[in-house]
Tab-separated table of C-alpha atoms in Angstrom:
chain	number	residue	atom	x	y	z
A	1	GLY	CA	80.839	81.151	88.258
A	2	ALA	CA	83.711	80.259	86.057
A	3	GLY	CA	81.668	80.319	82.634
A	4	VAL	CA	80.870	82.951	80.124
A	5	SER	CA	77.098	84.663	81.702
A	6	GLN	CA	75.114	86.827	79.212
A	7	SER	CA	71.952	88.927	79.992
A	8	PRO	CA	69.450	89.394	79.760
A	9	ARG	CA	68.879	85.527	78.367
A	10	TYR	CA	65.350	86.673	76.582
A	11	LYS	CA	64.511	89.936	75.322
A	12	VAL	CA	61.656	90.895	73.251
A	13	ALA	CA	61.620	94.448	71.239
A	14	LYS	CA	59.414	96.292	69.210
A	15	ARG	CA	60.578	97.202	65.710
A	16	GLY	CA	62.237	100.308	65.904
A	17	GLN	CA	63.594	100.108	69.879
A	18	ASP	CA	67.142	99.807	70.548
A	19	VAL	CA	68.604	96.913	72.505
A	20	ALA	CA	71.783	96.063	74.905
A	21	LEU	CA	73.167	92.741	75.224
A	22	ARG	CA	75.905	91.944	77.706
A	23	CYS	CA	78.339	89.483	78.099
A	24	ASP	CA	80.393	88.848	80.735
A	25	PRO	CA	83.867	86.415	79.714
A	26	ILE	CA	85.807	84.202	81.944
A	27	SER	CA	87.881	86.123	84.198
A	28	GLY	CA	91.101	87.341	82.556
A	29	HIS	CA	90.129	85.745	78.829
A	30	VAL	CA	91.694	88.102	76.207
A	31	SER	CA	89.572	87.732	73.082
A	32	LEU	CA	86.007	87.733	72.871
A	33	PHE	CA	83.756	87.119	70.115
A	34	TRP	CA	80.169	87.717	69.448
A	35	TYR	CA	77.998	85.535	67.055
A	36	GLN	CA	74.535	85.628	65.688
A	37	GLN	CA	72.714	82.064	65.337
A	38	ALA	CA	69.545	82.025	63.110
A	39	LEU	CA	67.295	78.781	64.104
A	40	GLY	CA	68.425	75.993	62.611
A	41	GLN	CA	71.857	77.171	61.495
A	42	GLY	CA	75.559	77.709	63.055
A	43	PRO	CA	76.296	80.660	64.672
A	44	GLU	CA	77.908	83.188	62.276
A	45	PHE	CA	80.529	85.707	63.590
A	46	LEU	CA	80.019	89.310	64.267
A	47	THR	CA	82.922	90.672	65.573
A	48	TYR	CA	86.357	90.139	67.771
A	49	PHE	CA	87.546	92.267	70.555
A	50	GLN	CA	91.183	91.491	71.817
A	51	ASN	CA	91.127	93.267	74.914
A	52	GLU	CA	89.777	96.404	74.782
A	53	ALA	CA	90.553	96.831	71.237
A	54	GLN	CA	87.939	95.960	68.477
A	55	LEU	CA	90.205	94.001	65.680
A	56	ASP	CA	87.546	92.588	63.549
A	57	LYS	CA	83.938	93.894	62.957
A	58	SER	CA	83.533	92.625	59.415
A	59	GLY	CA	80.553	90.238	60.685
A	60	LEU	CA	78.712	93.169	61.608
A	61	PRO	CA	75.591	92.846	59.159
A	62	SER	CA	74.663	96.885	59.218
A	63	ASP	CA	75.942	100.006	60.885
A	64	ARG	CA	72.704	99.419	63.373
A	65	PHE	CA	74.974	97.139	65.200
A	66	PHE	CA	77.730	98.239	67.401
A	67	ALA	CA	79.830	96.648	69.957
A	68	GLU	CA	82.407	97.762	72.452
A	69	ARG	CA	84.421	96.663	75.349
A	70	PRO	CA	85.872	99.634	76.992
A	71	GLU	CA	87.957	97.700	79.787
A	72	GLY	CA	88.625	94.658	78.495
A	73	SER	CA	86.079	92.686	80.490
A	74	VAL	CA	82.644	92.928	79.984
A	75	SER	CA	81.130	93.141	76.366
A	76	THR	CA	77.784	95.073	74.776
A	77	LEU	CA	76.558	94.602	71.794
A	78	LYS	CA	73.941	97.206	70.938
A	79	ILE	CA	71.430	96.734	68.157
A	80	GLN	CA	69.643	100.138	67.061
A	81	ARG	CA	66.226	100.551	65.285
A	82	THR	CA	65.910	96.928	65.554
A	83	GLN	CA	64.173	94.948	62.572
A	84	GLN	CA	62.388	91.565	62.527
A	85	GLU	CA	65.610	90.152	60.529
A	86	ASP	CA	67.441	90.541	63.828
A	87	SER	CA	65.175	88.455	65.733
A	88	ALA	CA	68.339	85.310	66.564
A	89	VAL	CA	70.425	84.020	69.546
A	90	TYR	CA	73.103	86.558	70.467
A	91	LEU	CA	75.847	84.598	71.227
A	92	CYS	CA	79.164	85.382	72.842
A	93	ALA	CA	82.578	83.477	73.700
A	94	SER	CA	85.682	84.097	75.238
A	95	SER	CA	89.265	82.403	74.579
A	96	GLN	CA	92.223	82.747	76.863
A	97	LEU	CA	94.798	83.811	74.550
A	98	ALA	CA	95.107	86.692	71.944
A	99	GLY	CA	94.610	86.068	68.643
A	100	GLY	CA	91.589	84.069	68.438
A	101	ASP	CA	93.082	80.578	67.555
A	102	ASN	CA	92.289	78.612	70.748
A	103	GLU	CA	89.646	77.080	72.570
A	104	GLN	CA	86.480	78.912	72.532
A	105	PHE	CA	84.247	78.984	75.508
A	106	PHE	CA	80.413	80.119	74.795
A	107	GLY	CA	77.759	81.883	77.225
A	108	PRO	CA	74.066	80.620	77.035
A	109	GLY	CA	73.263	83.431	74.266
A	110	THR	CA	70.288	86.246	74.368
A	111	ARG	CA	67.349	85.191	72.367
A	112	LEU	CA	66.228	88.462	71.018
A	113	THR	CA	62.816	88.615	69.174
A	114	VAL	CA	61.566	91.944	67.210
A	115	LEU	CA	57.742	92.110	66.847
B	1	LYS	CA	86.119	81.338	50.788
B	2	GLN	CA	85.568	79.102	53.178
B	3	GLU	CA	82.690	76.972	53.976
B	4	VAL	CA	81.853	74.495	56.182
B	5	THR	CA	79.164	71.837	55.614
B	6	GLN	CA	77.553	69.064	57.979
B	7	ILE	CA	76.018	66.085	56.434
B	8	PRO	CA	73.403	64.730	57.307
B	9	ALA	CA	71.668	67.524	59.421
B	10	ALA	CA	69.743	64.434	61.136
B	11	LEU	CA	70.250	60.927	61.978
B	12	SER	CA	68.706	58.126	64.200
B	13	VAL	CA	70.898	55.301	65.796
B	14	PRO	CA	70.230	52.610	68.258
B	15	GLU	CA	71.786	53.016	71.573
B	16	GLY	CA	75.421	51.450	72.033
B	17	GLU	CA	76.061	51.879	68.462
B	18	ASN	CA	78.653	54.608	67.507
B	19	LEU	CA	78.141	57.871	66.223
B	20	VAL	CA	79.779	59.001	63.221
B	21	LEU	CA	79.529	62.671	62.284
B	22	ASN	CA	81.037	64.141	59.270
B	23	CYS	CA	82.285	67.969	58.762
B	24	SER	CA	83.636	68.835	55.633
B	25	PHE	CA	85.410	72.398	54.753
B	26	THR	CA	86.666	73.881	51.144
B	27	ASP	CA	89.872	75.385	52.466
B	28	SER	CA	93.053	73.780	53.915
B	29	ALA	CA	94.543	76.729	55.090
B	30	ILE	CA	92.919	76.557	58.705
B	31	TYR	CA	94.238	77.037	62.216
B	32	ASN	CA	92.268	74.736	64.226
B	33	LEU	CA	88.977	72.968	63.755
B	34	GLN	CA	86.748	72.711	66.807
B	35	TRP	CA	83.782	70.291	67.728
B	36	PHE	CA	80.842	71.450	69.876
B	37	ARG	CA	77.984	70.149	71.481
B	38	GLN	CA	74.522	72.368	71.592
B	39	ASP	CA	71.723	71.382	73.647
B	40	PRO	CA	68.102	72.939	72.528
B	41	GLY	CA	68.056	76.811	74.091
B	42	LYS	CA	71.718	76.265	75.340
B	43	GLY	CA	75.024	77.532	74.568
B	44	LEU	CA	78.061	75.733	72.865
B	45	THR	CA	79.918	73.723	74.919
B	46	SER	CA	83.584	72.664	73.180
B	47	LEU	CA	84.474	69.084	73.102
B	48	LEU	CA	87.415	68.833	71.000
B	49	LEU	CA	89.836	71.062	69.463
B	50	ILE	CA	92.262	69.766	66.833
B	51	GLN	CA	94.968	72.168	65.655
B	52	SER	CA	96.242	72.512	62.587
B	53	SER	CA	99.357	70.393	62.707
B	54	GLN	CA	97.591	67.454	64.597
B	55	ARG	CA	95.606	64.603	62.848
B	56	GLU	CA	93.525	63.553	65.708
B	57	GLN	CA	91.800	64.349	69.611
B	58	THR	CA	90.768	62.166	72.103
B	59	SER	CA	88.589	62.743	75.117
B	60	GLY	CA	86.793	59.747	76.830
B	61	ARG	CA	84.305	58.183	74.295
B	62	LEU	CA	85.191	61.436	72.067
B	63	ASN	CA	87.500	60.941	68.849
B	64	ALA	CA	88.030	63.457	66.351
B	65	SER	CA	89.991	63.368	63.175
B	66	LEU	CA	91.465	65.706	61.061
B	67	ASP	CA	92.540	65.429	57.419
B	68	LYS	CA	93.499	68.988	56.266
B	69	SER	CA	94.281	67.593	52.457
B	70	SER	CA	90.821	66.487	51.720
B	71	GLY	CA	89.458	68.972	54.063
B	72	ARG	CA	87.167	66.464	56.291
B	73	SER	CA	87.074	66.169	59.685
B	74	THR	CA	84.956	63.080	61.440
B	75	LEU	CA	83.931	62.840	64.929
B	76	TYR	CA	83.403	59.890	66.338
B	77	ILE	CA	81.355	59.073	69.673
B	78	ALA	CA	81.869	55.302	70.827
B	79	ALA	CA	78.513	53.251	72.600
B	80	SER	CA	76.453	55.949	71.961
B	81	GLN	CA	73.570	56.713	74.737
B	82	PRO	CA	70.357	58.764	74.651
B	83	GLY	CA	71.954	61.799	76.382
B	84	ASP	CA	74.082	62.049	73.690
B	85	SER	CA	71.166	63.419	71.489
B	86	ALA	CA	71.974	66.937	70.757
B	87	THR	CA	73.230	69.377	68.084
B	88	TYR	CA	77.109	69.022	67.049
B	89	LEU	CA	78.660	71.558	64.908
B	90	CYS	CA	81.963	71.887	63.565
B	91	ALA	CA	84.083	74.892	63.237
B	92	VAL	CA	86.955	76.004	61.472
B	93	ARG	CA	89.323	79.137	62.132
B	94	PRO	CA	91.194	79.983	59.184
B	95	TRP	CA	94.268	81.765	58.693
B	96	GLY	CA	95.695	84.065	55.659
B	97	THR	CA	92.471	86.038	55.899
B	98	GLY	CA	93.487	89.102	57.759
B	99	GLY	CA	90.656	88.304	60.163
B	100	PHE	CA	89.402	86.831	63.517
B	101	LYS	CA	86.607	84.902	61.609
B	102	THR	CA	85.515	81.153	63.053
B	103	ILE	CA	83.232	79.643	60.473
B	104	PHE	CA	80.624	77.048	61.324
B	105	GLY	CA	78.784	74.263	59.878
B	106	ALA	CA	75.106	74.164	60.699
B	107	GLY	CA	75.081	71.074	62.581
B	108	THR	CA	74.266	67.372	62.673
B	109	ARG	CA	71.420	66.350	65.185
B	110	PRO	CA	71.388	62.677	66.097
B	111	PHE	CA	68.968	61.005	68.059
B	112	VAL	CA	69.861	57.940	69.969
B	113	LYS	CA	66.964	55.127	70.582
B	114	ALA	CA	66.936	53.715	73.820
């Protein structure tokens, strides 16, 4: 497909478990973003990659959150020792150019539920 | 600190009426403003992107205006249809912060009655 894909679409975790969420951006897109969306709210920025470089991680809520994009394409968001407040939809977006100031294309999201 | 507000959170209009959706932001130092549509349980679909130097963008029945000096953008959807019922989000990309954050409003959810 030509769009951004994310997997899994749904994830249920017990409190304290580690989870890994995957994002496949549009091929050739330089920029990649992760967002967290709570119910009824707009997405909140988590982190930004330009190719493999993580240039902004100011939105990560705690050191339990870690993201990587080792080859400048696929990205993984990892959450360690999940807590109930981590329950949300995690969205990934990519854009063609560097700098993050052009159009962003979003994936369908991963809905994480922490019990 | 940049904040984005969308009021009202929800509204109802009869089919065929024009939809007017509002977005306000507190700091005029932005690269661009983007409007998105989100259907329940789905990701965001980009509708229009307005660069800082532009005043409006149009695509089909959609028209978005940008007034940086007053910190406002308006999305107009002409001749609304039941299929236009979704959540519409606006987002600004601030500049001068040294980061790459995009800031979203909470969205407006119109319901178009057939």
